[in-house]
CSV table of C-alpha atoms (C1' of nucleotides) in Angstrom, one decimal:
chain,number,residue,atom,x,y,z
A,1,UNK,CA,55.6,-61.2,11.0
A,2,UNK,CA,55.5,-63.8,8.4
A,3,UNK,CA,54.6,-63.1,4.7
A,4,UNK,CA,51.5,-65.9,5.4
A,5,UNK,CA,50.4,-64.3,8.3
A,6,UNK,CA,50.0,-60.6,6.9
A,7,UNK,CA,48.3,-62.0,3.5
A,8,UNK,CA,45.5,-64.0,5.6
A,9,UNK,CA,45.5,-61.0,8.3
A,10,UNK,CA,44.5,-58.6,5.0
A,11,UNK,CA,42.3,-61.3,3.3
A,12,UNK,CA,40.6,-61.9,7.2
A,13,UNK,CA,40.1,-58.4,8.0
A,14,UNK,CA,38.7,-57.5,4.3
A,15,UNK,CA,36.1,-60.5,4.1
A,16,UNK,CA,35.1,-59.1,7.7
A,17,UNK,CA,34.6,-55.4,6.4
A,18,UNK,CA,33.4,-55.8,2.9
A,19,UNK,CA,30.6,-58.3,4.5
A,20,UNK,CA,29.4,-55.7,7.2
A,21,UNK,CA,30.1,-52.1,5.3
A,22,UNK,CA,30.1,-53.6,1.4
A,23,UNK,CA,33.5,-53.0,-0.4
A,24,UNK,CA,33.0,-49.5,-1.4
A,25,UNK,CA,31.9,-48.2,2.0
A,26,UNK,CA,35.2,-50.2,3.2
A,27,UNK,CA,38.4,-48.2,3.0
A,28,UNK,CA,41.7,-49.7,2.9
A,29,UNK,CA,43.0,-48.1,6.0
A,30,UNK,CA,40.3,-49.7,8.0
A,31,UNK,CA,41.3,-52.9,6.8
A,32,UNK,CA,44.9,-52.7,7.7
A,33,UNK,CA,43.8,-50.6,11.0
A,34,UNK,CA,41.9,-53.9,11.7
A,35,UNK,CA,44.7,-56.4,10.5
A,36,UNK,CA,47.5,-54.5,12.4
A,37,UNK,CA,49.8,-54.3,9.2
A,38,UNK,CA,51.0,-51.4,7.2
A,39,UNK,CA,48.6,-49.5,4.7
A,40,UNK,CA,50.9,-50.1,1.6
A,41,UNK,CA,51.1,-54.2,2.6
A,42,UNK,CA,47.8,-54.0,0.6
A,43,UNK,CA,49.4,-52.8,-2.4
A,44,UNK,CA,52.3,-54.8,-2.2
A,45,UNK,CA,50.9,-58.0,-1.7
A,46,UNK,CA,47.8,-57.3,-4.1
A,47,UNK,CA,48.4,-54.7,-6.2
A,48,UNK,CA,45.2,-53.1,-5.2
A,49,UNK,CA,41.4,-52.9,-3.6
A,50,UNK,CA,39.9,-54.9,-6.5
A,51,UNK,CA,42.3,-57.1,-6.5
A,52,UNK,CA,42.1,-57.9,-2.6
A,53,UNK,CA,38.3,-58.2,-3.5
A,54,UNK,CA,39.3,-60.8,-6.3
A,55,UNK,CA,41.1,-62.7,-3.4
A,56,UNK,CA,39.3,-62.5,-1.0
A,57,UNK,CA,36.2,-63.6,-3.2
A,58,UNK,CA,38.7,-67.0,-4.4
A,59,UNK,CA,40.0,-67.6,-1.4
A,60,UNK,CA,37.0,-69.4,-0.3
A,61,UNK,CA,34.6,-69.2,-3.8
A,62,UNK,CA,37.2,-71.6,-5.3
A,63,UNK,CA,36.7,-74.7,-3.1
A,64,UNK,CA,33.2,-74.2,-2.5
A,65,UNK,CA,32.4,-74.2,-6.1
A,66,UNK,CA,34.8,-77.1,-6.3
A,67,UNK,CA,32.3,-79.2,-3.7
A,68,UNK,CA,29.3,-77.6,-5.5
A,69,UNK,CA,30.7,-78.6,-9.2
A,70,UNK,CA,31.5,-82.3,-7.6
A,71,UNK,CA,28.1,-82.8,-5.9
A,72,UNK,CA,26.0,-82.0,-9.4
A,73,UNK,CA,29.0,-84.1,-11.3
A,74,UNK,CA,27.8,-86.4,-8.9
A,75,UNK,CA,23.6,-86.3,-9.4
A,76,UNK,CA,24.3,-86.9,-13.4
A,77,UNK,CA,26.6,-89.4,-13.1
A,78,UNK,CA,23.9,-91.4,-10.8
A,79,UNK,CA,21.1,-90.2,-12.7
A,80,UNK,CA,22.7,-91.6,-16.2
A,81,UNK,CA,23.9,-95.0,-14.3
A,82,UNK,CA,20.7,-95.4,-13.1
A,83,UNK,CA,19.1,-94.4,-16.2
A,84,UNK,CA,16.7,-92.1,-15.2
A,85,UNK,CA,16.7,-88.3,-15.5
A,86,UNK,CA,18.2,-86.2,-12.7
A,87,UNK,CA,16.2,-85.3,-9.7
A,88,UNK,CA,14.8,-81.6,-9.2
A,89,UNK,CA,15.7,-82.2,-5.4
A,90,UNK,CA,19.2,-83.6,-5.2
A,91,UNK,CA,20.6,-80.8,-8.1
A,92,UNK,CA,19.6,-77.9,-5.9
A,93,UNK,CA,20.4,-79.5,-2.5
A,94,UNK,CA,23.7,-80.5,-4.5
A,95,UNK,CA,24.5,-76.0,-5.2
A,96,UNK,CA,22.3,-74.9,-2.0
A,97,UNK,CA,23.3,-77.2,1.0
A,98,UNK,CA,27.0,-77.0,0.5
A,99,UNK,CA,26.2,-73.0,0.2
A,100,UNK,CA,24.3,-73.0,3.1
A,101,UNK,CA,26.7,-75.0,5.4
A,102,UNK,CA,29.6,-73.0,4.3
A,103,UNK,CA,28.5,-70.9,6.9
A,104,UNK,CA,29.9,-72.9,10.0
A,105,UNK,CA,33.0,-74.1,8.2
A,106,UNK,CA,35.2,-71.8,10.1
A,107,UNK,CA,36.2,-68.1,11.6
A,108,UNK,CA,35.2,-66.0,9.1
A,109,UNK,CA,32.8,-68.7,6.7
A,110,UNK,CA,29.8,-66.5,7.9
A,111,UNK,CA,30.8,-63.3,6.4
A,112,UNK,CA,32.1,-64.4,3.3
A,113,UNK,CA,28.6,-66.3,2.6
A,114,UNK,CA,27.0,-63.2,3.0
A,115,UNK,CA,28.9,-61.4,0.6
A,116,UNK,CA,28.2,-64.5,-1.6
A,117,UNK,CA,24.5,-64.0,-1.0
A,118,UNK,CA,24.5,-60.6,-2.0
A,119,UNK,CA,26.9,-60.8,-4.6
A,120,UNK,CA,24.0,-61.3,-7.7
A,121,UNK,CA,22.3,-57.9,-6.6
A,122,UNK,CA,25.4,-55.7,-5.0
A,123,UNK,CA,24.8,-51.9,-6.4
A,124,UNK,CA,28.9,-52.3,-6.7
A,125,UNK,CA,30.0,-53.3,-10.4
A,126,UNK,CA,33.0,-54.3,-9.2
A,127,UNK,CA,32.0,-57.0,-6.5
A,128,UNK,CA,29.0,-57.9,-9.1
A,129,UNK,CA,31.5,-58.7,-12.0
A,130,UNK,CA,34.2,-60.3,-9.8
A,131,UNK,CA,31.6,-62.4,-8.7
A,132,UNK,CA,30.2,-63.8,-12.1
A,133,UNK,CA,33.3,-64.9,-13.2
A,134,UNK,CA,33.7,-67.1,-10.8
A,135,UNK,CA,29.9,-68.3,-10.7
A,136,UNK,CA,29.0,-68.3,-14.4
A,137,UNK,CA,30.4,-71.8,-15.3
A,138,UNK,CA,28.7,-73.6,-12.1
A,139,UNK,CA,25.7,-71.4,-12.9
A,140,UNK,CA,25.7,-72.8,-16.8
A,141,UNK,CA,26.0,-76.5,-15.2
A,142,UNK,CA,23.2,-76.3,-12.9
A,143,UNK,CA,20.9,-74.8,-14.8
A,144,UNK,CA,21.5,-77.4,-18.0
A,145,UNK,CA,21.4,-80.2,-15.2
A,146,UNK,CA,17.8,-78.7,-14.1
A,147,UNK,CA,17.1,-78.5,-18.0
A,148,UNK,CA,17.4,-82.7,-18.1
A,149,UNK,CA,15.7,-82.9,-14.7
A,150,UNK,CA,12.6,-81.0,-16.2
A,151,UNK,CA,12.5,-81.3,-19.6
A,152,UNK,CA,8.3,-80.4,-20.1
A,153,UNK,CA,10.1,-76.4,-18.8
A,154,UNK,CA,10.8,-74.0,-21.6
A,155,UNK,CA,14.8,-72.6,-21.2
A,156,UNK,CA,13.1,-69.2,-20.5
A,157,UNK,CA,10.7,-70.1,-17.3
A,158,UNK,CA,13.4,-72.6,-16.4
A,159,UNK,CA,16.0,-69.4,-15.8
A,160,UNK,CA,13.6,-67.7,-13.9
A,161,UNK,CA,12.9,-70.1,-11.8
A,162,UNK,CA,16.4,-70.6,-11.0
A,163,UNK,CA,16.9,-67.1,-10.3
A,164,UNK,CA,14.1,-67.1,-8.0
A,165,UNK,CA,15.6,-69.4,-6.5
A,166,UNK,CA,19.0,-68.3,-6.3
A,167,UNK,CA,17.5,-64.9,-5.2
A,168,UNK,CA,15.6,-67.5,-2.4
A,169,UNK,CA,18.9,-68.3,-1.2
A,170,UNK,CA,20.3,-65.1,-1.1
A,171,UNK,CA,18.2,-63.6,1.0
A,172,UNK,CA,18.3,-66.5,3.4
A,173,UNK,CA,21.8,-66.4,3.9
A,174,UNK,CA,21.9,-62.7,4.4
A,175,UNK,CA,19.2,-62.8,6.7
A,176,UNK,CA,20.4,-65.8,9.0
A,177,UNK,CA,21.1,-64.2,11.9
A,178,UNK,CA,20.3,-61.2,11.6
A,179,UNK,CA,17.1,-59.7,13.6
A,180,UNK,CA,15.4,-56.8,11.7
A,181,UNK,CA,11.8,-57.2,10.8
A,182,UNK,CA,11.3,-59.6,13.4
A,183,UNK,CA,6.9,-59.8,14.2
A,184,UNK,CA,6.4,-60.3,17.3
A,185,UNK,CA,7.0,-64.0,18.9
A,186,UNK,CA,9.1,-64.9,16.0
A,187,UNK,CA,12.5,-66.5,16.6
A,188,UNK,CA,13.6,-67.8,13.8
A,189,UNK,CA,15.7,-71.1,13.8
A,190,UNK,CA,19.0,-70.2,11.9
A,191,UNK,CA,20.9,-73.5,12.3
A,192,UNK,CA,22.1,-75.1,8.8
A,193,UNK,CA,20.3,-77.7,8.6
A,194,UNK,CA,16.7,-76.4,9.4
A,195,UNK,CA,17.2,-73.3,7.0
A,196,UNK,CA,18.6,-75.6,4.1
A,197,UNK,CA,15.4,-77.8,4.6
A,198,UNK,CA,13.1,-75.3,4.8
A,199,UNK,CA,14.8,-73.2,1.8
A,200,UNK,CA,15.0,-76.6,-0.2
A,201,UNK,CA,11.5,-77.4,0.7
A,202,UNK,CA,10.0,-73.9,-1.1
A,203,UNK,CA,12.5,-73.8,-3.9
A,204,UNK,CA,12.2,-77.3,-4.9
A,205,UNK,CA,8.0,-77.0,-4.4
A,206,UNK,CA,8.6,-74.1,-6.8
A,207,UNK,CA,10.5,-74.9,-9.3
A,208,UNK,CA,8.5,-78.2,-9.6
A,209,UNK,CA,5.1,-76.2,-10.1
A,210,UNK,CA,2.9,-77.4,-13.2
B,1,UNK,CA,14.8,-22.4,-12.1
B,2,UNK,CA,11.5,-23.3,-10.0
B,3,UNK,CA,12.3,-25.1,-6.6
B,4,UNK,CA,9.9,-27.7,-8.0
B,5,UNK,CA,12.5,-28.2,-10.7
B,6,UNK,CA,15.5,-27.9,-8.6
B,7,UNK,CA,14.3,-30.7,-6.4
B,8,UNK,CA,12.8,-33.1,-9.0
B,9,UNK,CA,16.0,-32.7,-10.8
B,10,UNK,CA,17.9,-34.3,-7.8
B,11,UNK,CA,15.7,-36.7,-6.9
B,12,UNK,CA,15.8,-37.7,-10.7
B,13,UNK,CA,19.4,-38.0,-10.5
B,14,UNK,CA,20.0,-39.2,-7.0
B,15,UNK,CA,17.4,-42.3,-7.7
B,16,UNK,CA,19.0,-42.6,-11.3
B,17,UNK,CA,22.9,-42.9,-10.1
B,18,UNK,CA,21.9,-44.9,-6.8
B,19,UNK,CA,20.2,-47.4,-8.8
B,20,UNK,CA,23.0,-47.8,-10.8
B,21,UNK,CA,26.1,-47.4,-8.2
B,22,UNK,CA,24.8,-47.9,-4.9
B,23,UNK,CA,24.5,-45.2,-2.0
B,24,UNK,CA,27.9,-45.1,-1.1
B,25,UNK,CA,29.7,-45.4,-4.4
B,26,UNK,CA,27.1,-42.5,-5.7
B,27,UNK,CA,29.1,-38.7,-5.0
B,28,UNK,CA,26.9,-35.6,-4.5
B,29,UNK,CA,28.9,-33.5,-7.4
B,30,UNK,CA,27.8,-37.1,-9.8
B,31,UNK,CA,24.0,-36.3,-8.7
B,32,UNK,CA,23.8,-32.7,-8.8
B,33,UNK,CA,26.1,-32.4,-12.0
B,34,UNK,CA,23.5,-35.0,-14.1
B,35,UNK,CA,20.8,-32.2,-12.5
B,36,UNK,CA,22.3,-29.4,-13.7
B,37,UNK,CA,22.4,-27.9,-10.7
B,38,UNK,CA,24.7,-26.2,-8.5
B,39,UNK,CA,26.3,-29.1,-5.1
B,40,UNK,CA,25.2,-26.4,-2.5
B,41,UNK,CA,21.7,-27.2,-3.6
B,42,UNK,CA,21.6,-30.5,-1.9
B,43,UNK,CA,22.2,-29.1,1.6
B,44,UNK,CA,19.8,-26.3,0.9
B,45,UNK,CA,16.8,-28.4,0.0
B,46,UNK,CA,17.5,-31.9,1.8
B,47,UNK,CA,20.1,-30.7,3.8
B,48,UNK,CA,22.4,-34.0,4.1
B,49,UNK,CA,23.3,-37.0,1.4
B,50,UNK,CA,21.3,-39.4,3.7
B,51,UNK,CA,18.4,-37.4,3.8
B,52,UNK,CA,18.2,-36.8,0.1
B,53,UNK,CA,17.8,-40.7,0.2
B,54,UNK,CA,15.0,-41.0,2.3
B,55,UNK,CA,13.7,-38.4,0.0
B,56,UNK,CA,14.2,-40.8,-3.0
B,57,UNK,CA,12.5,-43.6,-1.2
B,58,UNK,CA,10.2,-41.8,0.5
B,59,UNK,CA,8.9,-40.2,-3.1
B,60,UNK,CA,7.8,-43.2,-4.3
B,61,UNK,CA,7.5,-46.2,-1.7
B,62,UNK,CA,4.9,-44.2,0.1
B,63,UNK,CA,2.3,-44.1,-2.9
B,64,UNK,CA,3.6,-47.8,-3.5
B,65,UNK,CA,3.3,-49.4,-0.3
B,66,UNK,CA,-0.2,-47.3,-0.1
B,67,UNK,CA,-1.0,-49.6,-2.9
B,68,UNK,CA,0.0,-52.6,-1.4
B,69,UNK,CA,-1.5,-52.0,1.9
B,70,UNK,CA,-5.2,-51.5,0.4
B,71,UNK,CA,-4.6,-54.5,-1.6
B,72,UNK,CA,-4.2,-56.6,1.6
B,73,UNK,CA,-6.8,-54.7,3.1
B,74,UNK,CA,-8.9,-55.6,0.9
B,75,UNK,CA,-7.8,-59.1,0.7
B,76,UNK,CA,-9.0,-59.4,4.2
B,77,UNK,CA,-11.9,-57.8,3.9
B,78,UNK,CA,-13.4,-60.1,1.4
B,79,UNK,CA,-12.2,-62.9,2.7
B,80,UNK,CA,-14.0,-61.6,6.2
B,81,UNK,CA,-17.2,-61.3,3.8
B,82,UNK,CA,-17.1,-64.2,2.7
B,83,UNK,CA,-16.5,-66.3,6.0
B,84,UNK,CA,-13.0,-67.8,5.1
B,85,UNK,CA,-9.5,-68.1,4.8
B,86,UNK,CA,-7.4,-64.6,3.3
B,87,UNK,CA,-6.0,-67.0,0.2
B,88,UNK,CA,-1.9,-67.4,-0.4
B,89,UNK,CA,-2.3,-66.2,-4.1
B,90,UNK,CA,-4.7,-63.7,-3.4
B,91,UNK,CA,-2.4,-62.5,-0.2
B,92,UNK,CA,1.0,-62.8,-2.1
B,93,UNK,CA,-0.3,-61.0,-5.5
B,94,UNK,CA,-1.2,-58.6,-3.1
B,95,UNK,CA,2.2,-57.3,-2.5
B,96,UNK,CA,4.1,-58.7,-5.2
B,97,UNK,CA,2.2,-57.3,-8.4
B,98,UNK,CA,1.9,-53.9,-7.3
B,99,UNK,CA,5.6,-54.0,-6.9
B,100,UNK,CA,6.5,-55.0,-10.3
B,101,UNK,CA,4.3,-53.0,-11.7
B,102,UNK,CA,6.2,-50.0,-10.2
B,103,UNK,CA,8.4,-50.8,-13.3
B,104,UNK,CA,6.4,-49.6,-16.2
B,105,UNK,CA,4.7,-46.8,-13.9
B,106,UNK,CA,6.8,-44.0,-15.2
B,107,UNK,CA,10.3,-42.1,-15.9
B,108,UNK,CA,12.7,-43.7,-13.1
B,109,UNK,CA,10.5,-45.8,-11.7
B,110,UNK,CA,12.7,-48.8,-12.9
B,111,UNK,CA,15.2,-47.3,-11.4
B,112,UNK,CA,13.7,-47.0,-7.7
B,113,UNK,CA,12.3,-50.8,-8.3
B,114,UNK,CA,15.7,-52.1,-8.9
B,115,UNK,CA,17.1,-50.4,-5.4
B,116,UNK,CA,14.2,-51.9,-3.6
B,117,UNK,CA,14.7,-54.9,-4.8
B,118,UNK,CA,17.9,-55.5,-3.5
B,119,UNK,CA,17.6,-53.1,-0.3
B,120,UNK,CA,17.0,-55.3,2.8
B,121,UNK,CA,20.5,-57.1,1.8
B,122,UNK,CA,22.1,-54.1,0.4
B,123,UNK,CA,25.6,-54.0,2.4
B,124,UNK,CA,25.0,-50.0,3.2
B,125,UNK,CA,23.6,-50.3,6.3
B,126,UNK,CA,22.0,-46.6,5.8
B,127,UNK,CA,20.1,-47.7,2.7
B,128,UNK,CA,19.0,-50.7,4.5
B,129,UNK,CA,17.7,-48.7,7.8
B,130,UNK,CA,16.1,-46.2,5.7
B,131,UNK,CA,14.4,-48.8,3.5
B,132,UNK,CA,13.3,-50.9,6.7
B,133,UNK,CA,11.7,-47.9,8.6
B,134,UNK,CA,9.5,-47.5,5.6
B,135,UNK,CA,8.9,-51.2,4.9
B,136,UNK,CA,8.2,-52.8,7.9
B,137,UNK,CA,4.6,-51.7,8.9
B,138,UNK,CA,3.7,-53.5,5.7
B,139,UNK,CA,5.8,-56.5,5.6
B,140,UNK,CA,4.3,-57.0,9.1
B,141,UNK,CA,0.6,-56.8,7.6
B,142,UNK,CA,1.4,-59.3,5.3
B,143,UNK,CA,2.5,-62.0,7.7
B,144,UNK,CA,-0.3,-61.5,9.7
B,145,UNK,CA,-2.4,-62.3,6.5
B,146,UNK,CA,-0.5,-65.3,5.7
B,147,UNK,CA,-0.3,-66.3,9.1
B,148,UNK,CA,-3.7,-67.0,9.0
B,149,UNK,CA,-4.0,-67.7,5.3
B,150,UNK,CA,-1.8,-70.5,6.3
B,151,UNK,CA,-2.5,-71.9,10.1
B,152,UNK,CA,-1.2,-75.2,9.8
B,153,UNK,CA,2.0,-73.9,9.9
B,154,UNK,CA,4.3,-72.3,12.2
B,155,UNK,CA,5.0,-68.2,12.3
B,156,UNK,CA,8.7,-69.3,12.6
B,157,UNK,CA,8.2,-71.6,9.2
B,158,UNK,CA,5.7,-69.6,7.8
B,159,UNK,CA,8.3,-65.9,8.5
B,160,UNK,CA,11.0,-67.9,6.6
B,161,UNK,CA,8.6,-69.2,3.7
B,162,UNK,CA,8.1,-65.1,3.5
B,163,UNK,CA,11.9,-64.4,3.3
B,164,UNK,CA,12.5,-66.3,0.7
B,165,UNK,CA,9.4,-65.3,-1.6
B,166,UNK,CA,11.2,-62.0,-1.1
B,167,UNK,CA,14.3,-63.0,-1.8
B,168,UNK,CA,12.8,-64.2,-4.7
B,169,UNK,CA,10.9,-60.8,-5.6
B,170,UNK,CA,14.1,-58.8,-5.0
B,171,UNK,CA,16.5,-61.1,-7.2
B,172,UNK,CA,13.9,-60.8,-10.0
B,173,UNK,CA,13.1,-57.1,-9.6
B,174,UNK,CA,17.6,-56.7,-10.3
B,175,UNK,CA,17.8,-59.6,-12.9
B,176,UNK,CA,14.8,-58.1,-15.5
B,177,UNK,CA,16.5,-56.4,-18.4
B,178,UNK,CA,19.9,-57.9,-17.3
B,179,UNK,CA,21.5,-59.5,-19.5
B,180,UNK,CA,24.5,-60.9,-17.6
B,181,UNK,CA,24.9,-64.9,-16.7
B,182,UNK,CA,22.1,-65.8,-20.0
B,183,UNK,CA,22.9,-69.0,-20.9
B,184,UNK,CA,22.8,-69.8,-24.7
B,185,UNK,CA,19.6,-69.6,-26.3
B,186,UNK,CA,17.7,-68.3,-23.4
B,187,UNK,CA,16.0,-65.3,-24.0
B,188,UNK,CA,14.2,-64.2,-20.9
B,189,UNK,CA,11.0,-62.5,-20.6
B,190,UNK,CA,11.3,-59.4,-19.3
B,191,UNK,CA,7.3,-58.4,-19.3
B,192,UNK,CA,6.0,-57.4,-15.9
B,193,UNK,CA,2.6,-59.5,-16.7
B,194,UNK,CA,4.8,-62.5,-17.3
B,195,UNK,CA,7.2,-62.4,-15.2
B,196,UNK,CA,4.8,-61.3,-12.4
B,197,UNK,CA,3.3,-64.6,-13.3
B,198,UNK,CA,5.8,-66.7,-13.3
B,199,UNK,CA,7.0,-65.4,-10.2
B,200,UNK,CA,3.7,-65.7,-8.5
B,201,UNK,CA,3.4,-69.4,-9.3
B,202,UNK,CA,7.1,-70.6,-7.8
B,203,UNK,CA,6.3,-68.4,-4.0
B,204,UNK,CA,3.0,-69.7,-3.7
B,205,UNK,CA,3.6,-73.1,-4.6
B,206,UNK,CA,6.7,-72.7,-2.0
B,207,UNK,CA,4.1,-71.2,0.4
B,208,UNK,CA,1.8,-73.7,0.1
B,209,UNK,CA,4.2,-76.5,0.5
B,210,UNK,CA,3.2,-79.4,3.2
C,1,DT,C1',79.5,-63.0,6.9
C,2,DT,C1',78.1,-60.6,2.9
C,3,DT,C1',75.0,-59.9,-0.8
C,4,DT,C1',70.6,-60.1,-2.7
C,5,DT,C1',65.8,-60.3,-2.4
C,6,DT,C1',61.6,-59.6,-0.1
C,7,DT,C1',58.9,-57.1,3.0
C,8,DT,C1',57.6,-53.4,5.9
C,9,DC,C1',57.2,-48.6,6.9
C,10,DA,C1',56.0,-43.6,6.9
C,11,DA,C1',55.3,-40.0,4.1
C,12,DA,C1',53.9,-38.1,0.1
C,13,DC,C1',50.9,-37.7,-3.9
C,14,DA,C1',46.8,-36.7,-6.4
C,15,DT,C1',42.3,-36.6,-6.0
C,16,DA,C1',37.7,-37.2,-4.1
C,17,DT,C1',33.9,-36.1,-0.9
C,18,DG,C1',30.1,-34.2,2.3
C,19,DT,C1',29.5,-30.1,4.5
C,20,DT,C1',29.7,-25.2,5.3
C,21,DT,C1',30.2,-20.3,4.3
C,22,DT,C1',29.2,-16.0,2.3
C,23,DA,C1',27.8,-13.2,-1.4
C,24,DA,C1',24.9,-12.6,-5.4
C,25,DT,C1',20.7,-13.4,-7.7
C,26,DT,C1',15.9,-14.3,-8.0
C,27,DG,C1',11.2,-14.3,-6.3
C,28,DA,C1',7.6,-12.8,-3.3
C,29,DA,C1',5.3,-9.4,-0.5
C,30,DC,C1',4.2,-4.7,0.3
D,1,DG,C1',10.0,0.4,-6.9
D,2,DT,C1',11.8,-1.2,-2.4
D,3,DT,C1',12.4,-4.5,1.1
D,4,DC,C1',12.6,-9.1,2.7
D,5,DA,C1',12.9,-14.0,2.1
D,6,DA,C1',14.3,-17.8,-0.7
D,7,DT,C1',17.4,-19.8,-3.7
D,8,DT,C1',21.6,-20.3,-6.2
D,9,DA,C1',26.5,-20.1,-6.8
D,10,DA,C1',31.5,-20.6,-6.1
D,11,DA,C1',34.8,-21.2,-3.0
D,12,DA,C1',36.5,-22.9,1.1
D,13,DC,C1',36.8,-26.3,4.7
D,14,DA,C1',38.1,-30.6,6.8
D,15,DT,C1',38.8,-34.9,6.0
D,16,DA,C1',39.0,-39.3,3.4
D,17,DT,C1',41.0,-42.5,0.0
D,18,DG,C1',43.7,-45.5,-3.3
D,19,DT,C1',48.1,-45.4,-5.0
D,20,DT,C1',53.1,-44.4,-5.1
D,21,DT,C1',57.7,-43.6,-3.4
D,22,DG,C1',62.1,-44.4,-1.4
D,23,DA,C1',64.4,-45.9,2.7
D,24,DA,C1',64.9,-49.2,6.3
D,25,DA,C1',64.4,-53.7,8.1
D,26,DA,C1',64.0,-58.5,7.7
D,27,DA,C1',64.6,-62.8,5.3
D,28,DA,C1',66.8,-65.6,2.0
D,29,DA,C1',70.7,-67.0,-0.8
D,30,DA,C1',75.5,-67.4,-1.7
DNA sequence: TTTTTTTTCAAACATATGTTTTAATTGAAC
DNA sequence: GTTCAATTAAAACATATGTTTGAAAAAAAA
């Protein structure tokens, strides 16, 4: 077994179980049971639990935020060579479609979103904190992009908006797919591209609100 | 010690550490030693770690959602009365203001807000099971209400619409009083009124969205 | 091929945890 | 005051868990 292949088995079978059981209910011998490698690989390649959560939170977090960071890059630069002030629209489809799409990008994409969903809210400290740092900066740039896009906002309503609708996005993610609390006759679409209209569509309305 | 004490004592504590750790990351000998009482107790009176947490939920979402539910009661009933439409303000204040509310109403209620807020995505499926049993009568109610508060629009659009207003809800229910991810100079509100407010304006305005 | 480094392995370590047991204590009923 | 029921208490039980250890195996370097 190569040294590749038992990293990505660990960082594949963690993002699986912290998604479906959260990372404290998640012990490490159920993630190397489900990997098929040996309990102390964990600490050897690692160092230990957090630190696989660290991983397993960059592995992934890291280019996504690298699209998400380009994409609102992208909105200012436009707005300023167009001279005109960013739109509300494009700098949330710019963080939220790239989000939302992560979901099909590949084995595995689904769960990790959901643990990105969640992350804000998780009772855990340790997913919570491992979380922000990675999220702060691109959180910092959106919201001072959003700042430009609506200047007649105060900072303070401006922040809650945004965490409306980051808490918006959240729950959609965590809920795509799922099928509790379904009212009868309800099937809810959960392709990409429906959800991010529809999610864009309400936040956007929102956040726009005289 | 009275029973009445023994038991308050652990709910306090159970609700308290819960709130703050999770469900999972929350040990019986943490809850019962902040009681001041002896770990045996928790078997005696509840008689198992899960059920002491549909006792915390159950202490308080049953007076709350009581609250809620004659609030959308009576939302229909006037608007019945009055030969119209149950209104999307009227049908969303509904629900959402008695919930923030629950934050001001009393020793640990903060607490027990802040798990609500975040427990249809919690990752421990038996906080999320035992939430759902309790919540899903009402959340059912309520989009029947704004099914027909809204008939132009599709129970499929209209059930996602409702997802993320309590996306929204939840997020902001975990965020007030935080104080991680402030960006400088912002100084949120952390007022029930206001933020009740302010929250109220960005789902409706996503609701009411063409 | 030999030596060195890296990786894997099983067992051990040191606690941690929900549940159960049994006896003692307290409270209620007579 | 005595008896019965309820409650509390400490210890035990049966696992569970992250981390560490030292040897063996595999891979890389010389």
């Amino acid at each position: 077994m190569s040294l590749a292949d038992t990293k990505e088995r660990i960082l594949d079978s963690a993002e699986y179980l912290f998604a479906r059981k959260g990372f404290h209910n998640t012990s490490l011998r159920a993630i190397t049971g489900r990997a098929g490698v040996n309990l102390a690989a964990v600490n050897y390649h690692f160092g230990s639990k957090e630190a696989l959560l660290e991983a397993v939170f960059e592995r992934r977090l890291v280019p996504l935020n690298n699209i998400r960071r380009e994409n609102l890059e992208a909105v200012r630069e436009t707005a300023r060579k167009e001279g005109r002030l960013p739109g509300v629209q494009e700098s949330l489809r710019a963080f939220i479609e790239p989000t939302l799409a992560f979901r099909k990008s590949g084995t595995g994409a689904e769960d990790f979103i959901t643990l990105v969903g969640r992350a804000m809210s998780d009772p855990d400290d340790t997913v919570r904190n491992v979380f922000i740092r990675h999220i702060a900066p691109l959180f910092y740039m959106l919201f001072d992009i959003l700042c430009e896009a609506l200047p007649e906002l105060s900072p303070d309503m401006l922040f809650w908006r945004l965490q409306f609708a980051i808490g918006a996005m959240g729950h959609a993610i965590c809920m795509a797919g799922k099928s509790y609390s379904l009212p009868d006759g309800v099937t809810p679409v959960s392709d990409v591209e429906s959800l991010t209209a529809m999610l864009l569509d309400f936040v956007v309305a929102g956040m726009e609100r005289p």
